[in-house]
Short mmCIF file of C-alpha atoms and ligand atoms in Angstrom, two decimals:
data_model
loop_
_atom_site.label_atom_id
_atom_site.label_comp_id
_atom_site.label_asym_id
_atom_site.label_seq_id
_atom_site.Cartn_x
_atom_site.Cartn_y
_atom_site.Cartn_z
CA UNK D 1 -1.21 -19.18 -6.78
CA UNK D 2 -0.57 -17.29 -10.00
CA UNK D 3 -0.61 -13.57 -10.42
CA UNK D 4 -0.54 -12.95 -14.15
CA UNK D 5 -0.16 -9.18 -13.92
CA UNK D 6 2.63 -6.93 -12.72
CA UNK D 7 1.59 -3.94 -10.64
CA UNK D 8 4.80 -1.98 -11.22
CA UNK D 9 7.78 -2.79 -13.42
CA UNK D 10 10.98 -1.23 -14.73
CA UNK D 11 11.08 -2.06 -18.44
CA UNK D 12 14.12 -2.71 -20.64
CA UNK D 13 13.10 0.45 -22.52
CA UNK D 14 14.03 2.42 -19.40
CA UNK D 15 10.41 3.25 -18.51
CA UNK D 16 8.09 2.46 -15.59
CA UNK D 17 5.07 0.33 -16.46
CA UNK D 18 2.05 0.39 -14.15
CA UNK D 19 -1.24 -1.48 -14.31
CA UNK D 20 -3.84 1.32 -14.46
CA UNK D 21 -5.89 0.76 -11.30
CA UNK D 22 -8.38 3.48 -12.20
CA UNK D 23 -9.54 1.32 -15.14
CA UNK D 24 -9.91 -2.00 -13.33
CA UNK D 25 -11.91 -4.19 -13.40
CA UNK D 26 -13.49 -3.10 -16.69
CA UNK D 27 -10.17 -2.95 -18.49
CA UNK D 28 -6.73 -4.43 -17.81
CA UNK D 29 -4.51 -1.75 -19.30
CA UNK D 30 -1.09 -0.34 -18.52
CA UNK D 31 0.42 3.13 -18.38
CA UNK D 32 4.02 3.55 -19.44
CA UNK D 33 5.77 6.39 -17.61
CA UNK D 34 8.76 7.86 -19.42
CA UNK D 35 9.67 10.53 -16.90
CA UNK D 36 9.44 11.65 -13.28
CA UNK D 37 6.33 13.78 -13.93
CA UNK D 38 4.38 10.83 -15.35
CA UNK D 39 5.08 8.68 -12.26
CA UNK D 40 4.18 11.59 -9.98
CA UNK D 41 0.89 11.96 -11.84
CA UNK D 42 0.21 8.19 -11.68
CA UNK D 43 0.65 8.20 -7.88
CA UNK D 44 -1.44 11.32 -7.37
CA UNK D 45 -4.28 10.16 -9.62
CA UNK D 46 -4.19 6.66 -8.03
CA UNK D 47 -3.36 4.80 -11.24
CA UNK D 48 -0.97 3.18 -8.79
CA UNK D 49 -2.08 3.06 -5.15
CA UNK D 50 -1.56 1.13 -1.93
CA UNK D 51 1.30 2.04 0.38
CA UNK D 52 4.03 -0.42 -0.75
CA UNK D 53 3.19 -0.05 -4.46
CA UNK D 54 3.37 3.73 -4.09
CA UNK D 55 6.80 3.34 -2.45
CA UNK D 56 8.24 1.20 -5.26
CA UNK D 57 6.70 3.40 -7.97
CA UNK D 58 8.13 6.52 -6.27
CA UNK D 59 11.62 4.95 -6.15
CA UNK D 60 11.39 4.12 -9.86
CA UNK D 61 10.07 7.63 -10.55
CA UNK D 62 13.09 9.08 -8.72
CA UNK D 63 15.36 6.86 -10.83
CA UNK D 64 13.68 8.18 -14.01
CA UNK D 65 14.21 11.70 -12.66
CA UNK D 66 17.88 10.96 -11.94
CA UNK D 67 18.44 9.71 -15.50
CA UNK D 68 17.21 13.06 -16.83
CA UNK D 69 19.27 15.34 -14.56
CA UNK D 70 21.80 17.26 -16.64
CA UNK D 71 24.77 17.73 -14.33
CA UNK D 72 28.50 17.13 -14.54
CA UNK D 73 29.27 17.14 -10.82
CA UNK D 74 27.71 15.15 -7.96
CA UNK D 75 26.75 18.17 -5.77
CA UNK D 76 24.72 19.74 -8.59
CA UNK D 77 23.18 16.34 -9.42
CA UNK D 78 22.28 15.72 -5.78
CA UNK D 79 20.75 19.16 -5.29
CA UNK D 80 18.38 18.46 -8.19
CA UNK D 81 17.65 14.94 -6.87
CA UNK D 82 16.71 16.45 -3.49
CA UNK D 83 14.36 18.88 -5.25
CA UNK D 84 12.65 15.93 -6.99
CA UNK D 85 12.44 14.12 -3.62
CA UNK D 86 10.68 17.10 -2.02
CA UNK D 87 8.21 17.13 -4.91
CA UNK D 88 7.61 13.37 -4.95
CA UNK D 89 6.67 13.16 -1.27
CA UNK D 90 3.81 15.64 -1.83
CA UNK D 91 2.08 13.20 -4.22
CA UNK D 92 0.23 11.45 -1.36
CA UNK D 93 0.85 12.29 2.29
CA UNK D 94 -0.43 9.40 4.46
CA UNK D 95 1.45 6.29 3.26
CA UNK D 96 4.90 6.55 4.84
CA UNK D 97 6.33 4.14 2.24
CA UNK D 98 6.52 7.07 -0.18
CA UNK D 99 8.87 9.14 2.01
CA UNK D 100 10.70 5.95 3.07
CA UNK D 101 11.42 5.00 -0.56
CA UNK D 102 12.46 8.50 -1.57
CA UNK D 103 14.85 8.77 1.41
CA UNK D 104 16.38 5.41 0.49
CA UNK D 105 17.07 6.65 -3.06
CA UNK D 106 18.76 9.78 -1.65
CA UNK D 107 20.88 7.66 0.74
CA UNK D 108 21.89 5.37 -2.13
CA UNK D 109 23.00 8.36 -4.21
CA UNK D 110 25.13 9.58 -1.29
CA UNK D 111 26.75 6.14 -0.93
CA UNK D 112 27.68 6.15 -4.63
CA UNK D 113 28.83 9.78 -4.74
CA UNK D 114 32.48 9.00 -5.57
CA UNK D 115 31.56 7.05 -8.73
CA UNK D 116 31.08 8.67 -12.16
CA UNK D 117 27.54 10.09 -12.46
CA UNK D 118 26.58 7.49 -15.05
CA UNK D 119 27.26 4.79 -12.44
CA UNK D 120 25.31 6.72 -9.78
CA UNK D 121 22.30 6.88 -12.11
CA UNK D 122 22.54 3.14 -12.89
CA UNK D 123 22.87 2.44 -9.17
CA UNK D 124 19.62 4.26 -8.46
CA UNK D 125 17.77 2.22 -11.09
CA UNK D 126 19.18 -0.97 -9.53
CA UNK D 127 18.17 0.16 -6.03
CA UNK D 128 14.59 0.88 -7.15
CA UNK D 129 14.37 -2.59 -8.74
CA UNK D 130 15.82 -4.14 -5.58
CA UNK D 131 13.11 -2.43 -3.52
CA UNK D 132 10.50 -4.07 -5.73
CA UNK D 133 12.04 -7.53 -5.24
CA UNK D 134 12.36 -6.95 -1.49
CA UNK D 135 8.69 -5.96 -1.22
CA UNK D 136 7.51 -9.19 -2.88
CA UNK D 137 9.82 -11.24 -0.62
CA UNK D 138 8.56 -9.34 2.47
CA UNK D 139 4.95 -10.03 1.52
CA UNK D 140 5.60 -13.74 1.08
CA UNK D 141 7.37 -13.93 4.46
CA UNK D 142 4.56 -11.93 6.07
CA UNK D 143 2.05 -14.30 4.50
CA UNK D 144 3.87 -17.32 6.00
CA UNK D 145 3.82 -15.76 9.48
CA UNK D 146 0.33 -14.27 9.21
CA UNK D 147 -1.49 -17.31 7.83
CA UNK D 148 -0.94 -19.11 11.16
CA UNK D 149 -3.42 -16.61 12.66
CA UNK D 150 -6.25 -17.93 10.47
CA UNK D 151 -7.94 -21.25 11.26
CA UNK D 152 -9.12 -23.67 8.59
CA UNK D 153 -12.57 -22.61 7.43
CA UNK D 154 -12.10 -18.96 8.47
CA UNK D 155 -14.49 -16.38 7.09
CA UNK D 156 -12.25 -13.33 6.80
CA UNK D 157 -13.38 -9.75 6.30
CA UNK D 158 -11.04 -7.32 4.53
CA UNK D 159 -11.29 -3.66 3.62
CA UNK D 160 -9.91 -1.63 0.70
CA UNK D 161 -7.28 -3.43 -1.38
CA UNK D 162 -4.18 -4.68 0.36
CA UNK D 163 -3.37 -7.16 -2.36
CA UNK D 164 -0.89 -7.67 -5.18
CA UNK D 165 -2.21 -4.45 -6.71
CA UNK D 166 -1.33 -2.44 -3.59
CA UNK D 167 2.21 -3.87 -3.40
CA UNK D 168 4.94 -5.01 -5.76
CA UNK D 169 3.21 -8.42 -5.67
CA UNK D 170 1.35 -11.02 -3.53
CA UNK D 171 -0.11 -8.46 -1.12
CA UNK D 172 -0.17 -7.85 2.62
CA UNK D 173 -3.68 -8.62 3.94
CA UNK D 174 -4.39 -10.62 0.77
CA UNK D 175 -0.90 -12.15 1.09
CA UNK D 176 -1.93 -13.57 4.47
CA UNK D 177 -5.15 -14.90 2.90
CA UNK D 178 -3.27 -16.31 -0.12
CA UNK D 179 -0.72 -18.02 2.15
CA UNK D 180 -3.52 -19.57 4.24
CA UNK D 181 -5.12 -20.94 1.06
CA UNK D 182 -1.72 -22.22 -0.14
CA UNK D 183 -1.36 -23.98 3.24
CA UNK D 184 -4.50 -25.91 2.38
CA UNK D 185 -6.99 -23.96 4.51
CA UNK D 186 -10.49 -23.33 3.24
CA UNK D 187 -10.81 -19.55 3.47
CA UNK D 188 -13.72 -17.41 2.35
CA UNK D 189 -13.53 -13.63 2.17
CA UNK D 190 -16.02 -10.87 2.84
CA UNK D 191 -14.87 -7.74 1.04
CA UNK D 192 -16.18 -4.27 1.83
CA UNK D 193 -16.81 -2.24 -1.31
CA UNK D 194 -14.81 0.62 0.33
CA UNK D 195 -16.56 3.88 -0.47
CA UNK D 196 -15.84 6.24 -2.03
CA UNK D 197 -13.05 4.96 -4.34
CA UNK D 198 -14.32 1.35 -4.30
CA UNK D 199 -10.94 -0.39 -4.00
CA UNK D 200 -12.72 -3.38 -2.43
CA UNK D 201 -15.39 -3.79 -5.10
CA UNK D 202 -13.13 -3.01 -8.04
CA UNK D 203 -9.71 -4.34 -7.03
CA UNK D 204 -9.90 -6.85 -4.16
CA UNK D 205 -12.88 -8.64 -5.69
CA UNK D 206 -11.01 -8.74 -9.04
CA UNK D 207 -7.82 -10.16 -7.53
CA UNK D 208 -9.46 -12.81 -5.36
CA UNK D 209 -11.89 -13.87 -8.05
CA UNK D 210 -8.97 -14.37 -10.49
CA UNK D 211 -7.26 -16.56 -7.91
CA UNK D 212 -10.40 -18.64 -7.36
CA UNK D 213 -10.65 -17.63 -3.68
CA UNK D 214 -14.34 -17.43 -2.70
CA UNK D 215 -15.26 -13.78 -2.22
CA UNK D 216 -18.53 -12.11 -1.23
CA UNK D 217 -18.84 -8.38 -1.82
CA UNK D 218 -20.74 -6.31 0.76
CA UNK D 219 -21.34 -2.59 1.16
CA UNK D 220 -19.37 -1.02 4.00
CA UNK D 221 -22.42 -0.65 6.22
CA UNK D 222 -23.17 -4.41 6.19
CA UNK D 223 -20.09 -5.50 8.17
CA UNK D 224 -21.74 -5.10 11.61
CA UNK D 225 -24.74 -7.15 10.51
CA UNK D 226 -22.62 -10.13 9.48
CA UNK D 227 -20.46 -9.88 12.61
CA UNK D 228 -23.57 -9.85 14.80
CA UNK D 229 -24.75 -13.04 13.09
CA UNK D 230 -21.47 -14.80 13.82
CA UNK D 231 -20.45 -14.96 10.18
CA UNK D 232 -17.05 -13.24 10.46
CA UNK D 233 -14.13 -15.05 12.15
CA UNK D 234 -11.37 -12.48 11.63
CA UNK D 235 -10.69 -9.08 10.09
CA UNK D 236 -7.41 -8.64 8.18
CA UNK D 237 -6.42 -5.26 6.74
CA UNK D 238 -3.29 -3.51 5.47
CA UNK D 239 -1.77 -0.24 6.66
CA UNK D 240 -0.54 3.05 5.26
CA UNK D 241 1.44 4.12 8.30
CA UNK D 242 1.89 2.53 11.71
CA UNK D 243 3.12 4.77 14.52
CA UNK D 244 5.72 3.52 17.03
CA UNK D 245 2.96 2.66 19.54
CA UNK D 246 0.99 0.58 16.99
CA UNK D 247 -1.70 3.14 16.11
CA UNK D 248 -2.49 2.35 12.47
CA UNK D 249 -3.59 4.60 9.62
CA UNK D 250 -5.43 2.72 6.91
CA UNK D 251 -8.26 3.31 4.44
CA UNK D 252 -11.20 5.28 5.81
CA UNK D 253 -13.62 2.87 7.48
CA UNK D 254 -10.93 0.69 9.05
CA UNK D 255 -11.39 2.24 12.50
CA UNK D 256 -15.12 1.56 12.45
CA UNK D 257 -14.42 -2.09 11.56
CA UNK D 258 -11.94 -2.39 14.44
CA UNK D 259 -14.52 -1.07 16.93
CA UNK D 260 -17.15 -3.44 15.53
CA UNK D 261 -14.71 -6.37 15.72
CA UNK D 262 -13.96 -5.56 19.38
CA UNK D 263 -17.69 -5.34 20.18
CA UNK D 264 -18.18 -8.82 18.74
CA UNK D 265 -15.02 -10.45 20.12
CA UNK D 266 -13.54 -10.93 16.63
CA UNK D 267 -9.74 -10.73 16.18
CA UNK D 268 -8.58 -7.71 14.21
CA UNK D 269 -5.25 -8.22 12.37
CA UNK D 270 -3.06 -5.80 10.44
CA UNK D 271 -0.59 -7.14 7.84
CA UNK D 272 2.23 -4.83 6.84
CA UNK D 273 5.87 -4.69 5.77
CA UNK D 274 8.17 -2.93 8.24
CA UNK D 275 8.63 -0.17 5.61
CA UNK D 276 5.15 1.00 6.70
CA UNK D 277 6.17 1.32 10.36
CA UNK D 278 7.16 4.91 11.20
CA UNK D 279 9.18 4.66 14.40
CA UNK D 280 9.72 8.42 14.34
CA UNK D 281 5.97 9.00 14.78
CA UNK D 282 5.22 8.37 18.48
CA UNK D 283 1.46 7.81 18.06
CA UNK D 284 -1.31 8.09 15.51
CA UNK D 285 -2.34 11.65 16.33
CA UNK D 286 0.47 13.07 14.17
CA UNK D 287 -0.21 10.99 11.04
CA UNK D 288 -1.24 13.30 8.17
CA UNK D 289 -4.63 12.32 6.77
CA UNK D 290 -5.08 12.95 3.07
CA UNK D 291 -8.22 14.86 2.17
CA UNK D 292 -9.33 14.03 -1.36
CA UNK D 293 -11.69 15.75 -3.80
CA UNK D 294 -15.34 15.98 -2.62
CA UNK D 295 -16.41 14.79 -6.08
CA UNK D 296 -15.29 11.26 -5.12
CA UNK D 297 -18.16 11.33 -2.58
CA UNK D 298 -20.77 13.37 -4.44
CA UNK D 299 -20.31 11.51 -7.75
CA UNK D 300 -20.09 7.91 -8.88
CA UNK D 301 -18.28 7.18 -12.15
CA UNK D 302 -18.70 10.84 -13.08
CA UNK D 303 -22.45 10.95 -12.39
CA UNK D 304 -23.82 13.06 -9.53
CA UNK D 305 -25.34 11.23 -6.53
CA UNK D 306 -26.03 14.34 -4.45
CA UNK D 307 -27.78 17.64 -5.19
CA UNK D 308 -25.50 20.16 -6.92
CA UNK D 309 -23.90 22.55 -4.45
CA UNK D 310 -23.87 20.13 -1.47
CA UNK D 311 -20.43 19.95 0.13
CA UNK D 312 -18.78 16.66 1.11
CA UNK D 313 -15.92 15.63 3.39
CA UNK D 314 -13.49 13.07 2.04
CA UNK D 315 -10.73 11.99 4.45
CA UNK D 316 -9.05 9.06 2.68
CA UNK D 317 -7.73 7.39 5.86
CA UNK D 318 -8.49 6.99 9.55
CA UNK D 319 -6.41 5.91 12.52
CA UNK D 320 -7.19 2.75 14.49
CA UNK D 321 -5.82 2.93 18.04
CA UNK D 322 -3.38 0.13 18.85
CA UNK D 323 -5.69 -1.08 21.62
CA UNK D 324 -8.10 -2.46 19.01
CA UNK D 325 -5.42 -4.44 17.14
CA UNK D 326 -5.03 -8.12 18.08
CA UNK D 327 -1.73 -8.59 16.23
CA UNK D 328 0.37 -7.09 13.43
CA UNK D 329 1.90 -9.52 10.89
CA UNK D 330 5.22 -8.39 9.39
CA UNK D 331 7.93 -10.06 7.33
CA UNK D 332 9.96 -10.54 10.52
CA UNK D 333 7.17 -12.18 12.50
CA UNK D 334 4.05 -11.30 14.48
CA UNK D 335 3.97 -8.22 16.73
CA UNK D 336 1.61 -8.14 19.71
CA UNK D 337 0.94 -5.52 22.40
CA UNK D 338 2.76 -3.66 23.77
CA UNK D 339 3.54 -2.58 20.21
CA UNK D 340 5.98 0.13 21.29
CA UNK D 341 8.30 -2.74 22.24
CA UNK D 342 7.39 -5.47 19.74
CA UNK D 343 7.52 -3.26 16.62
CA UNK D 344 10.87 -1.76 17.59
CA UNK D 345 12.27 -5.24 18.27
CA UNK D 346 11.10 -6.56 14.86
CA UNK D 347 12.51 -3.50 13.09
CA UNK D 348 15.86 -4.10 14.83
CA UNK D 349 15.95 -7.74 13.63
CA UNK D 350 15.25 -6.52 10.10
CA UNK D 351 18.19 -4.08 10.24
CA UNK D 352 20.46 -6.71 11.81
CA UNK D 353 19.41 -9.33 9.27
O1 LIG Q 1 -5.90 5.22 -1.05
P1 LIG Q 1 -5.25 3.90 -1.29
O2 LIG Q 1 -6.01 3.01 -2.21
O3 LIG Q 1 -3.80 4.07 -1.71
O4 LIG Q 1 -5.25 3.22 0.14
C1 LIG Q 1 -4.73 1.94 0.29
C2 LIG Q 1 -4.93 1.37 1.63
O5 LIG Q 1 -5.47 1.97 2.53
C3 LIG Q 1 -4.33 0.01 1.86
O6 LIG Q 1 -5.07 -0.70 2.80
C4 LIG Q 1 -2.90 0.18 2.39
O7 LIG Q 1 -2.15 1.01 1.53
C5 LIG Q 1 -2.20 -1.11 2.54
S1 LIG Q 1 -1.78 -1.80 0.99
C6 LIG Q 1 -0.84 -3.18 1.19
#
């Protein structure tokens, strides 16, 4: 199943190239980031979005930052790299992949500290590129495990975009769907438009349509109606951060879908790389929820929907309690309740492997 675009790439010009997700689907265009600040801006403005894609972009942004640090000695270099790390993790707070990727770049620098600085800088570029390759491999492995959860003929509902655009390639929730299709299953997809940023309507519909996977777009408030009529067989979503007990932060509206799925006896699956699992966060109550600009709610494509002066709330994520989650597909296999044990065990196999 071909994906003819690259979400995030390190170019041979020493720049970071991102498909501009704020312009899709009207325009397939790319932004070329030449420095740390440009990558930071791309993450913050959601030109690149989706937890794993943010992680890889942040690692490449750190590498760009490292190339520009003027220092002769490692301690001075590392102090500046840590300052960039502190700045980078403020770009978006909920997806743990951002902090995970930045910490990995810092650890890599420490491992290379005895080499000449030119080799440390090269090593950070290589590490960022390795993280990209690992993410694609993780998504393919997750797809192989996760597709077994979907029967032939399944009508799957997904929310937001957890596809190739949200990762370094292939996707998490859409990776599971792609793998099921590649296994010969006839899968059809309901996609929520995903107010207010419309990742479902703009991005998931674009990706699936390109791949020839049958997709039907619905507004977010239609999901219950189709579940009640027996027209949804499974829900599959991605994740921005999963706490040690399985509580899962994902795009706003995910929690409501999980409650609806439970009310209708429909399995609710999460697909995620282990880089999204935050074992240091005991449960979902501590996950920071990003609050975005009210204009995303009051306006559509720059045009006002609401009377001027009316305030709007805009939490970008919500937390689905683990009790609503039927299973979590990862690159190391399927986790089931109790998640406090199964997630830790899968993470340990990943480290051992
Ligand atoms: O605000 P976004 O578009 O970055 O939010 C993305 C999501 O909520 C995705 O579902 C999640 O990052 C998983 S992507 C594989």
